[in-house]
GROMACS .gro file of C-alpha atoms in nm:
model
  410
    1MET     CA    1   0.000   0.000   0.000
    2LYS     CA    2   0.134   0.340  -0.097
    3ILE     CA    3   0.078   0.643   0.127
    4ASN     CA    4   0.066   0.990  -0.031
    5PHE     CA    5   0.037   1.301   0.186
    6HIS     CA    6  -0.154   1.617   0.097
    7THR     CA    7  -0.187   1.792   0.433
    8PHE     CA    8  -0.197   2.158   0.527
    9GLU     CA    9  -0.085   2.182   0.887
   10LYS     CA   10   0.054   2.527   0.970
   11SER     CA   11   0.343   2.372   1.158
   12ASN     CA   12   0.452   2.028   1.268
   13ASP     CA   13   0.651   2.026   1.589
   14ILE     CA   14   0.589   1.657   1.659
   15PRO     CA   15   0.939   1.505   1.679
   16ALA     CA   16   0.985   1.171   1.504
   17ASP     CA   17   1.177   1.047   1.810
   18LEU     CA   18   0.865   1.088   2.024
   19VAL     CA   19   0.654   0.884   1.781
   20ILE     CA   20   0.924   0.615   1.769
   21GLU     CA   21   0.937   0.606   2.150
   22LYS     CA   22   0.560   0.554   2.168
   23ILE     CA   23   0.583   0.276   1.907
   24THR     CA   24   0.864   0.103   2.096
   25ASN     CA   25   0.679   0.117   2.428
   26PHE     CA   26   0.363  -0.012   2.262
   27GLN     CA   27   0.546  -0.308   2.109
   28LYS     CA   28   0.668  -0.408   2.456
   29SER     CA   29   0.319  -0.400   2.609
   30LYS     CA   30   0.055  -0.673   2.626
   31ARG     CA   31  -0.169  -0.452   2.412
   32TYR     CA   32   0.053  -0.543   2.117
   33ASP     CA   33  -0.108  -0.887   2.130
   34PHE     CA   34  -0.349  -0.802   1.848
   35VAL     CA   35  -0.040  -0.808   1.623
   36GLU     CA   36   0.133  -1.105   1.786
   37THR     CA   37  -0.179  -1.323   1.765
   38LEU     CA   38  -0.157  -1.297   1.386
   39ASN     CA   39   0.131  -1.542   1.412
   40ASN     CA   40  -0.069  -1.789   1.624
   41LYS     CA   41  -0.122  -2.090   1.398
   42ASP     CA   42  -0.363  -2.249   1.648
   43TYR     CA   43  -0.635  -2.000   1.553
   44ILE     CA   44  -0.598  -2.090   1.186
   45THR     CA   45  -0.617  -2.461   1.273
   46GLN     CA   46  -0.926  -2.417   1.491
   47CYS     CA   47  -1.112  -2.232   1.217
   48THR     CA   48  -1.000  -2.480   0.950
   49ASP     CA   49  -1.125  -2.772   1.162
   50VAL     CA   50  -1.466  -2.610   1.211
   51PHE     CA   51  -1.488  -2.544   0.838
   52ALA     CA   52  -1.413  -2.909   0.764
   53ASN     CA   53  -1.685  -3.025   1.004
   54PHE     CA   54  -1.949  -2.787   0.868
   55SER     CA   55  -1.848  -2.762   0.503
   56ASN     CA   56  -2.197  -2.866   0.389
   57ILE     CA   57  -2.378  -2.557   0.521
   58ASN     CA   58  -2.524  -2.296   0.286
   59THR     CA   59  -2.587  -2.022   0.543
   60PHE     CA   60  -2.358  -1.866   0.804
   61VAL     CA   61  -2.515  -1.653   1.076
   62GLN     CA   62  -2.288  -1.433   1.291
   63ILE     CA   63  -2.443  -1.334   1.624
   64GLY     CA   64  -2.256  -1.052   1.792
   65ILE     CA   65  -2.247  -0.677   1.832
   66GLY     CA   66  -1.979  -0.409   1.793
   67GLY     CA   67  -1.641  -0.562   1.716
   68SER     CA   68  -1.796  -0.908   1.716
   69SER     CA   69  -1.986  -0.813   1.400
   70LEU     CA   70  -1.842  -0.504   1.230
   71GLY     CA   71  -1.505  -0.661   1.150
   72PRO     CA   72  -1.639  -0.992   1.022
   73GLU     CA   73  -1.903  -0.815   0.813
   74MET     CA   74  -1.633  -0.595   0.661
   75LEU     CA   75  -1.424  -0.899   0.566
   76ILE     CA   76  -1.718  -1.070   0.399
   77THR     CA   77  -1.832  -0.764   0.206
   78SER     CA   78  -1.479  -0.693   0.084
   79LEU     CA   79  -1.356  -1.038  -0.021
   80LYS     CA   80  -1.640  -1.295  -0.029
   81LYS     CA   81  -1.583  -1.564  -0.295
   82SER     CA   82  -1.802  -1.857  -0.186
   83ASP     CA   83  -2.174  -1.920  -0.241
   84VAL     CA   84  -2.248  -1.932   0.132
   85LYS     CA   85  -2.513  -1.681   0.236
   86PHE     CA   86  -2.431  -1.459   0.534
   87TYR     CA   87  -2.650  -1.296   0.796
   88PHE     CA   88  -2.533  -1.071   1.079
   89PHE     CA   89  -2.749  -1.051   1.390
   90ASN     CA   90  -2.586  -0.734   1.519
   91ASN     CA   91  -2.876  -0.554   1.684
   92VAL     CA   92  -3.178  -0.625   1.902
   93ASP     CA   93  -3.426  -0.496   1.647
   94THR     CA   94  -3.738  -0.713   1.663
   95ASP     CA   95  -3.867  -0.667   1.308
   96LYS     CA   96  -3.527  -0.727   1.145
   97THR     CA   97  -3.470  -1.038   1.358
   98VAL     CA   98  -3.808  -1.184   1.262
   99LYS     CA   99  -3.750  -1.108   0.894
  100ASP     CA  100  -3.407  -1.273   0.892
  101LEU     CA  101  -3.527  -1.582   1.078
  102GLU     CA  102  -3.805  -1.627   0.823
  103GLU     CA  103  -3.546  -1.628   0.543
  104ILE     CA  104  -3.282  -1.853   0.701
  105ASP     CA  105  -3.268  -2.221   0.609
  106VAL     CA  106  -3.210  -2.339   0.966
  107LYS     CA  107  -3.141  -2.699   0.868
  108ASN     CA  108  -2.836  -2.595   0.664
  109ALA     CA  109  -2.722  -2.301   0.875
  110LEU     CA  110  -2.434  -2.256   1.116
  111PHE     CA  111  -2.487  -2.002   1.396
  112TYR     CA  112  -2.169  -1.839   1.526
  113VAL     CA  113  -2.221  -1.672   1.865
  114VAL     CA  114  -1.942  -1.427   1.954
  115SER     CA  115  -1.900  -1.238   2.280
  116LYS     CA  116  -1.559  -1.167   2.429
  117SER     CA  117  -1.703  -1.123   2.778
  118GLY     CA  118  -1.941  -1.414   2.734
  119GLY     CA  119  -2.221  -1.210   2.886
  120THR     CA  120  -2.319  -0.952   2.624
  121ALA     CA  121  -2.693  -0.908   2.677
  122GLU     CA  122  -2.776  -0.839   2.312
  123THR     CA  123  -2.588  -1.149   2.196
  124LEU     CA  124  -2.736  -1.381   2.459
  125ALA     CA  125  -3.082  -1.248   2.373
  126GLN     CA  126  -3.035  -1.339   2.007
  127PHE     CA  127  -2.904  -1.682   2.109
  128ALA     CA  128  -3.218  -1.739   2.315
  129ILE     CA  129  -3.444  -1.637   2.026
  130ILE     CA  130  -3.268  -1.862   1.775
  131THR     CA  131  -3.268  -2.164   2.006
  132ASN     CA  132  -3.641  -2.111   2.064
  133LYS     CA  133  -3.687  -2.118   1.688
  134LEU     CA  134  -3.494  -2.445   1.666
  135PHE     CA  135  -3.695  -2.603   1.946
  136GLU     CA  136  -4.019  -2.499   1.772
  137LEU     CA  137  -3.897  -2.688   1.465
  138GLY     CA  138  -3.844  -3.004   1.667
  139TYR     CA  139  -3.473  -2.978   1.747
  140THR     CA  140  -3.354  -3.073   2.095
  141GLU     CA  141  -3.077  -2.950   2.323
  142LYS     CA  142  -2.862  -3.238   2.196
  143ASP     CA  143  -2.883  -3.091   1.844
  144LEU     CA  144  -2.736  -2.753   1.940
  145LYS     CA  145  -2.376  -2.871   1.893
  146ASN     CA  146  -2.458  -2.945   1.529
  147HIS     CA  147  -2.577  -2.591   1.459
  148PHE     CA  148  -2.377  -2.361   1.689
  149ILE     CA  149  -2.016  -2.253   1.736
  150PHE     CA  150  -1.919  -2.011   2.013
  151ALA     CA  151  -1.625  -1.772   2.051
  152THR     CA  152  -1.539  -1.605   2.380
  153ASP     CA  153  -1.260  -1.532   2.628
  154PRO     CA  154  -1.078  -1.848   2.749
  155SER     CA  155  -1.183  -1.779   3.109
  156LYS     CA  156  -1.505  -1.909   3.262
  157ASN     CA  157  -1.809  -1.704   3.164
  158GLU     CA  158  -2.172  -1.750   3.066
  159LEU     CA  159  -2.100  -1.851   2.706
  160ARG     CA  160  -1.822  -2.090   2.805
  161LYS     CA  161  -2.056  -2.258   3.056
  162LEU     CA  162  -2.323  -2.301   2.789
  163ALA     CA  163  -2.065  -2.448   2.553
  164ASN     CA  164  -1.958  -2.705   2.812
  165GLU     CA  165  -2.316  -2.791   2.905
  166PHE     CA  166  -2.431  -2.854   2.548
  167GLU     CA  167  -2.098  -2.978   2.403
  168ILE     CA  168  -2.076  -2.684   2.164
  169THR     CA  169  -1.736  -2.614   2.009
  170CYS     CA  170  -1.599  -2.292   2.160
  171LEU     CA  171  -1.318  -2.093   1.999
  172ASP     CA  172  -1.096  -1.855   2.194
  173VAL     CA  173  -1.099  -1.478   2.166
  174PRO     CA  174  -0.745  -1.377   2.275
  175PRO     CA  175  -0.762  -1.232   2.630
  176ASN     CA  176  -0.556  -0.920   2.554
  177VAL     CA  177  -0.728  -0.834   2.225
  178GLY     CA  178  -1.029  -0.605   2.249
  179GLY     CA  179  -1.333  -0.654   2.031
  180ARG     CA  180  -1.261  -0.369   1.790
  181PHE     CA  181  -0.911  -0.509   1.727
  182SER     CA  182  -1.025  -0.871   1.695
  183VAL     CA  183  -1.115  -0.897   1.326
  184LEU     CA  184  -0.808  -1.111   1.246
  185THR     CA  185  -0.870  -1.354   1.533
  186PRO     CA  186  -1.129  -1.637   1.527
  187VAL     CA  187  -1.394  -1.362   1.559
  188GLY     CA  188  -1.344  -1.275   1.193
  189LEU     CA  189  -1.141  -1.567   1.064
  190LEU     CA  190  -1.417  -1.827   1.099
  191PRO     CA  191  -1.673  -1.643   0.884
  192ALA     CA  192  -1.390  -1.551   0.648
  193ILE     CA  193  -1.297  -1.913   0.574
  194PHE     CA  194  -1.662  -1.993   0.500
  195ALA     CA  195  -1.660  -1.699   0.259
  196GLY     CA  196  -1.373  -1.854   0.064
  197ILE     CA  197  -1.114  -1.610   0.195
  198ASN     CA  198  -0.758  -1.737   0.243
  199ILE     CA  199  -0.717  -1.679   0.616
  200LYS     CA  200  -0.355  -1.801   0.620
  201THR     CA  201  -0.258  -1.531   0.371
  202LEU     CA  202  -0.469  -1.273   0.553
  203CYS     CA  203  -0.289  -1.332   0.884
  204SER     CA  204   0.065  -1.400   0.763
  205HIS     CA  205   0.072  -1.093   0.542
  206ALA     CA  206  -0.080  -0.875   0.814
  207TYR     CA  207   0.188  -0.993   1.059
  208SER     CA  208   0.481  -0.916   0.832
  209TYR     CA  209   0.330  -0.587   0.717
  210ALA     CA  210   0.275  -0.470   1.076
  211HIS     CA  211   0.644  -0.492   1.155
  212ASP     CA  212   0.745  -0.322   0.831
  213LEU     CA  213   0.488  -0.047   0.879
  214LEU     CA  214   0.593   0.042   1.234
  215ALA     CA  215   0.952   0.087   1.116
  216SER     CA  216   0.859   0.300   0.815
  217ASP     CA  217   0.902   0.674   0.777
  218GLU     CA  218   0.558   0.693   0.612
  219PHE     CA  219   0.384   0.560   0.922
  220ILE     CA  220   0.577   0.788   1.156
  221GLN     CA  221   0.484   1.080   0.930
  222THR     CA  222   0.119   0.977   0.932
  223VAL     CA  223   0.104   0.975   1.313
  224SER     CA  224   0.290   1.304   1.329
  225LYS     CA  225   0.050   1.471   1.085
  226VAL     CA  226  -0.262   1.339   1.261
  227ILE     CA  227  -0.141   1.482   1.593
  228ALA     CA  228  -0.015   1.811   1.446
  229LEU     CA  229  -0.346   1.869   1.268
  230TYR     CA  230  -0.541   1.773   1.582
  231LYS     CA  231  -0.353   2.041   1.777
  232GLU     CA  232  -0.471   2.290   1.513
  233GLY     CA  233  -0.837   2.193   1.554
  234VAL     CA  234  -0.862   1.922   1.288
  235ASN     CA  235  -1.065   1.684   1.504
  236GLU     CA  236  -1.276   1.500   1.246
  237THR     CA  237  -1.145   1.207   1.042
  238VAL     CA  238  -1.312   1.105   0.717
  239LEU     CA  239  -1.249   0.762   0.567
  240MET     CA  240  -1.363   0.746   0.206
  241PRO     CA  241  -1.269   0.442  -0.001
  242TYR     CA  242  -1.357   0.465  -0.369
  243SER     CA  243  -1.493   0.112  -0.373
  244SER     CA  244  -1.840  -0.020  -0.291
  245LEU     CA  245  -1.677  -0.340  -0.165
  246LEU     CA  246  -1.496  -0.135   0.101
  247ARG     CA  247  -1.804   0.051   0.220
  248ASP     CA  248  -1.830  -0.164   0.534
  249PHE     CA  249  -1.462  -0.097   0.600
  250SER     CA  250  -1.563   0.261   0.677
  251PHE     CA  251  -1.819   0.143   0.935
  252TRP     CA  252  -1.561  -0.087   1.095
  253PHE     CA  253  -1.321   0.209   1.110
  254VAL     CA  254  -1.583   0.423   1.285
  255GLN     CA  255  -1.594   0.193   1.588
  256LEU     CA  256  -1.217   0.147   1.591
  257TRP     CA  257  -1.144   0.522   1.582
  258ALA     CA  258  -1.431   0.649   1.798
  259GLU     CA  259  -1.423   0.392   2.078
  260SER     CA  260  -1.045   0.409   2.101
  261LEU     CA  261  -0.983   0.783   2.079
  262GLY     CA  262  -1.285   0.951   2.237
  263LYS     CA  263  -1.183   0.971   2.603
  264LYS     CA  264  -1.153   1.191   2.908
  265ARG     CA  265  -0.794   1.283   2.990
  266LYS     CA  266  -0.753   1.426   3.338
  267GLY     CA  267  -1.100   1.578   3.316
  268GLU     CA  268  -1.049   1.710   2.962
  269ARG     CA  269  -1.252   1.564   2.676
  270VAL     CA  270  -1.034   1.460   2.383
  271GLY     CA  271  -1.093   1.268   2.064
  272LEU     CA  272  -1.126   1.261   1.689
  273THR     CA  273  -1.471   1.205   1.540
  274PRO     CA  274  -1.481   0.951   1.256
  275ILE     CA  275  -1.699   1.010   0.950
  276PRO     CA  276  -1.767   0.716   0.717
  277GLY     CA  277  -1.804   0.765   0.345
  278TYR     CA  278  -1.743   0.597   0.013
  279GLY     CA  279  -1.679   0.721  -0.338
  280ALA     CA  280  -1.803   0.811  -0.575
  281THR     CA  281  -2.147   0.805  -0.409
  282ASP     CA  282  -2.063   1.057  -0.137
  283GLN     CA  283  -1.949   1.311  -0.392
  284HIS     CA  284  -2.324   1.361  -0.430
  285SER     CA  285  -2.383   1.364  -0.056
  286GLN     CA  286  -2.115   1.474   0.193
  287MET     CA  287  -1.853   1.618  -0.042
  288GLN     CA  288  -2.005   1.967  -0.040
  289LEU     CA  289  -1.941   1.985   0.334
  290PHE     CA  290  -1.589   1.845   0.297
  291MET     CA  291  -1.501   2.096   0.026
  292GLU     CA  292  -1.651   2.419   0.161
  293GLY     CA  293  -1.734   2.344   0.523
  294PRO     CA  294  -1.503   2.400   0.822
  295LEU     CA  295  -1.140   2.300   0.766
  296ASN     CA  296  -1.150   2.069   1.067
  297LYS     CA  297  -1.128   1.740   0.876
  298LEU     CA  298  -0.848   1.507   0.778
  299MET     CA  299  -0.959   1.278   0.496
  300PHE     CA  300  -0.822   0.933   0.416
  301LEU     CA  301  -0.910   0.848   0.057
  302VAL     CA  302  -0.854   0.489  -0.059
  303HIS     CA  303  -0.808   0.408  -0.427
  304VAL     CA  304  -0.793   0.059  -0.581
  305ASP     CA  305  -0.582   0.056  -0.897
  306LYS     CA  306  -0.693  -0.272  -1.057
  307VAL     CA  307  -1.037  -0.435  -1.073
  308ASN     CA  308  -1.132  -0.790  -1.166
  309ASN     CA  309  -1.367  -0.691  -1.445
  310GLN     CA  310  -1.399  -0.415  -1.703
  311LEU     CA  311  -1.736  -0.277  -1.809
  312LYS     CA  312  -1.726  -0.077  -2.130
  313LEU     CA  313  -1.947   0.228  -2.162
  314SER     CA  314  -1.975   0.197  -2.541
  315ASN     CA  315  -2.333   0.249  -2.659
  316LYS     CA  316  -2.537   0.321  -2.971
  317PHE     CA  317  -2.699   0.641  -2.851
  318THR     CA  318  -2.634   0.976  -3.021
  319HIS     CA  319  -2.719   1.188  -2.718
  320PRO     CA  320  -2.403   1.399  -2.657
  321LYS     CA  321  -2.348   1.300  -2.294
  322LEU     CA  322  -2.395   0.930  -2.366
  323LYS     CA  323  -2.184   0.950  -2.680
  324ALA     CA  324  -1.903   1.117  -2.484
  325LEU     CA  325  -1.875   0.804  -2.264
  326ASN     CA  326  -1.827   0.570  -2.560
  327LYS     CA  327  -1.451   0.523  -2.536
  328TYR     CA  328  -1.433   0.471  -2.159
  329THR     CA  329  -1.493   0.198  -1.902
  330LEU     CA  330  -1.678   0.224  -1.572
  331LYS     CA  331  -1.338   0.202  -1.398
  332ASN     CA  332  -1.218   0.504  -1.601
  333LEU     CA  333  -1.511   0.701  -1.462
  334MET     CA  334  -1.437   0.595  -1.103
  335ASP     CA  335  -1.070   0.688  -1.144
  336ALA     CA  336  -1.162   1.024  -1.293
  337GLU     CA  337  -1.386   1.101  -0.997
  338PHE     CA  338  -1.117   0.998  -0.749
  339PHE     CA  339  -0.830   1.196  -0.898
  340GLY     CA  340  -1.055   1.490  -0.979
  341THR     CA  341  -1.157   1.499  -0.613
  342LEU     CA  342  -0.793   1.492  -0.500
  343LYS     CA  343  -0.719   1.797  -0.713
  344ALA     CA  344  -1.025   1.983  -0.585
  345LEU     CA  345  -0.937   1.904  -0.222
  346ASN     CA  346  -0.589   2.043  -0.279
  347GLU     CA  347  -0.732   2.364  -0.420
  348GLN     CA  348  -0.963   2.400  -0.118
  349GLY     CA  349  -0.683   2.336   0.132
  350VAL     CA  350  -0.850   2.025   0.276
  351SER     CA  351  -0.592   1.797   0.436
  352HIS     CA  352  -0.605   1.444   0.299
  353ILE     CA  353  -0.397   1.127   0.277
  354HIS     CA  354  -0.423   0.909  -0.032
  355LEU     CA  355  -0.391   0.535   0.030
  356GLU     CA  356  -0.326   0.343  -0.293
  357LEU     CA  357  -0.402  -0.029  -0.320
  358ASP     CA  358  -0.283  -0.229  -0.619
  359LYS     CA  359  -0.597  -0.447  -0.608
  360LEU     CA  360  -0.846  -0.563  -0.348
  361ASP     CA  361  -0.736  -0.902  -0.213
  362GLU     CA  362  -0.621  -1.068   0.109
  363ASN     CA  363  -0.286  -0.889   0.102
  364SER     CA  364  -0.415  -0.537   0.045
  365LEU     CA  365  -0.708  -0.569   0.285
  366SER     CA  366  -0.481  -0.700   0.561
  367GLU     CA  367  -0.254  -0.399   0.505
  368LEU     CA  368  -0.546  -0.160   0.528
  369ILE     CA  369  -0.671  -0.324   0.849
  370ILE     CA  370  -0.330  -0.320   1.016
  371PHE     CA  371  -0.259   0.036   0.904
  372PHE     CA  372  -0.568   0.171   1.078
  373GLU     CA  373  -0.538  -0.052   1.385
  374LEU     CA  374  -0.179   0.059   1.445
  375LEU     CA  375  -0.256   0.422   1.360
  376THR     CA  376  -0.538   0.413   1.615
  377ALA     CA  377  -0.320   0.259   1.886
  378ILE     CA  378  -0.024   0.494   1.842
  379THR     CA  379  -0.246   0.801   1.804
  380GLY     CA  380  -0.405   0.710   2.137
  381HIS     CA  381  -0.066   0.686   2.304
  382MET     CA  382   0.038   1.019   2.151
  383LEU     CA  383  -0.277   1.174   2.301
  384GLU     CA  384  -0.185   1.017   2.638
  385ILE     CA  385  -0.506   0.817   2.660
  386ASP     CA  386  -0.576   0.444   2.673
  387PRO     CA  387  -0.698   0.345   2.324
  388PHE     CA  388  -0.798  -0.002   2.445
  389ASP     CA  389  -1.069   0.070   2.703
  390GLN     CA  390  -1.419   0.215   2.671
  391PRO     CA  391  -1.534   0.346   3.010
  392GLY     CA  392  -1.782   0.585   2.850
  393VAL     CA  393  -2.023   0.308   2.751
  394GLU     CA  394  -2.050   0.147   3.093
  395ALA     CA  395  -2.297   0.392   3.248
  396GLY     CA  396  -2.541   0.338   2.963
  397LYS     CA  397  -2.528  -0.038   3.022
  398VAL     CA  398  -2.600   0.004   3.394
  399TYR     CA  399  -2.896   0.236   3.329
  400SER     CA  400  -3.030   0.000   3.060
  401PHE     CA  401  -3.047  -0.287   3.308
  402GLU     CA  402  -3.202  -0.057   3.569
  403TRP     CA  403  -3.474   0.025   3.316
  404LEU     CA  404  -3.525  -0.343   3.237
  405ASP     CA  405  -3.561  -0.421   3.606
  406SER     CA  406  -3.842  -0.164   3.627
  407VAL     CA  407  -4.039  -0.331   3.348
  408LYS     CA  408  -4.286  -0.606   3.438
  409GLY     CA  409  -4.197  -0.804   3.126
  410ILE     CA  410  -4.417  -1.070   2.966
   0.00000   0.00000   0.00000
C-alpha cells in the first residue's frame, strides 16, 4: 500500500523520536497482542477444523455486536468468494430479527455466537431467540452442537458454561485483544474461511506488514501529521474508499477510531470524530461539506488501482453525454472522480492522505486493516489516553439494566 500526503498543517513540531518512543513502548506492552496473535497458527487450525466439520452448510449466521460483528461483516463484504449466504445478527431490532429468521434455512445453517465477555446481553438475547426457533422446529438441546459454534474469552463465563453444558465447540478470543481489534482472530477468521477467503494469507501478510509499517518513515509521518493537525483543531477524520466493496470498512473504522480515541484525559474531553463515506457516491452527498465546510477534517481516501472486471461504456446512442462516454470503461469514470476529487481538495486546502491499493485481495485488505489498527493505537498513546478501554459506555449499560428491572416483562 502506498501512502501519499496532501496535508496543510501550519506547523509540525511533533518530533519523530517521540513517535518512535511511543511505538517502541507499545510493542513491549501486552496490548501489542493483536499483532502477535496474527502469528498464532492455532487459531488458523481451529477455524480450519470447524470449516471441515461444517463444510456442507449454505448459510452462516454471525451473532454478535460491535467488534464481534463489524469486523467480520467488513471482511465478507470486501472479499467474499463462496456461495455461502451470510446474515449478521448485530442488533436487538425485533422486526429485522423476525425477517431474517423467516429467510434462514435453519437446517443448513451454522450459527456463530461471539461475545468476548461471554455475557453480552444483546448477543445472549439473540441466542435465546434462535434456540427457541430451533426447538419450535423439533430440534432438541442435543442438536445444538450441530448448529452452533461459540467464541469467547478463554476464562469461565456465561457462554463458556453453555458451551460445556451442550458440548458446543468454543473458539478462543485472545484475552488481551479487544473486540474492535479482533477482526483477524477467530472472531473474523471463521466467517472468512466460510466466505472462501484465504485466512492463512490474511494473517501471515498482516503480521509481516505490521512490523514493516511500524519501522517505516511513512507511518511515523502519518502519526505526526494526525497529531499536528489535531492540535490545530482538525478533530474529524473522514475515511472514504472509492470502492463499494470497502463501504463496510468505513463502518468498521468508525468503531475502531471512535471507541479508542474519544476519552476523558484528566477531566479534559479529547478525541477525533470519525466520519464514514465511500466514493463516488458521497461526492453527491457529503462532499459539499468536505469541500466548503469548516477545515476541521483530515480525509483518508482509498483508491484501488486494478479491478477484476472491465465494463465498457460503449453504446449506440447519439445523445451527446452518452456519446461522450463511448470510449471509456466504468473504472475510467471511477478513477476520474477519485483523482478529480484529490485535485479539488488540494485547491480548497482540505488535508487528505491518499492510500493506494494495487488491487483488493487478502494482502491489500490485511494492510489496510493493520494500518488503521496501528494508527489508532499509536495516536491514542500520543494523546496520552488508553486506546484499548471504553469506560464511556459502561454507564449506559448500567442504566439500561435498571430500566429493564423496572419493566414487568411478559
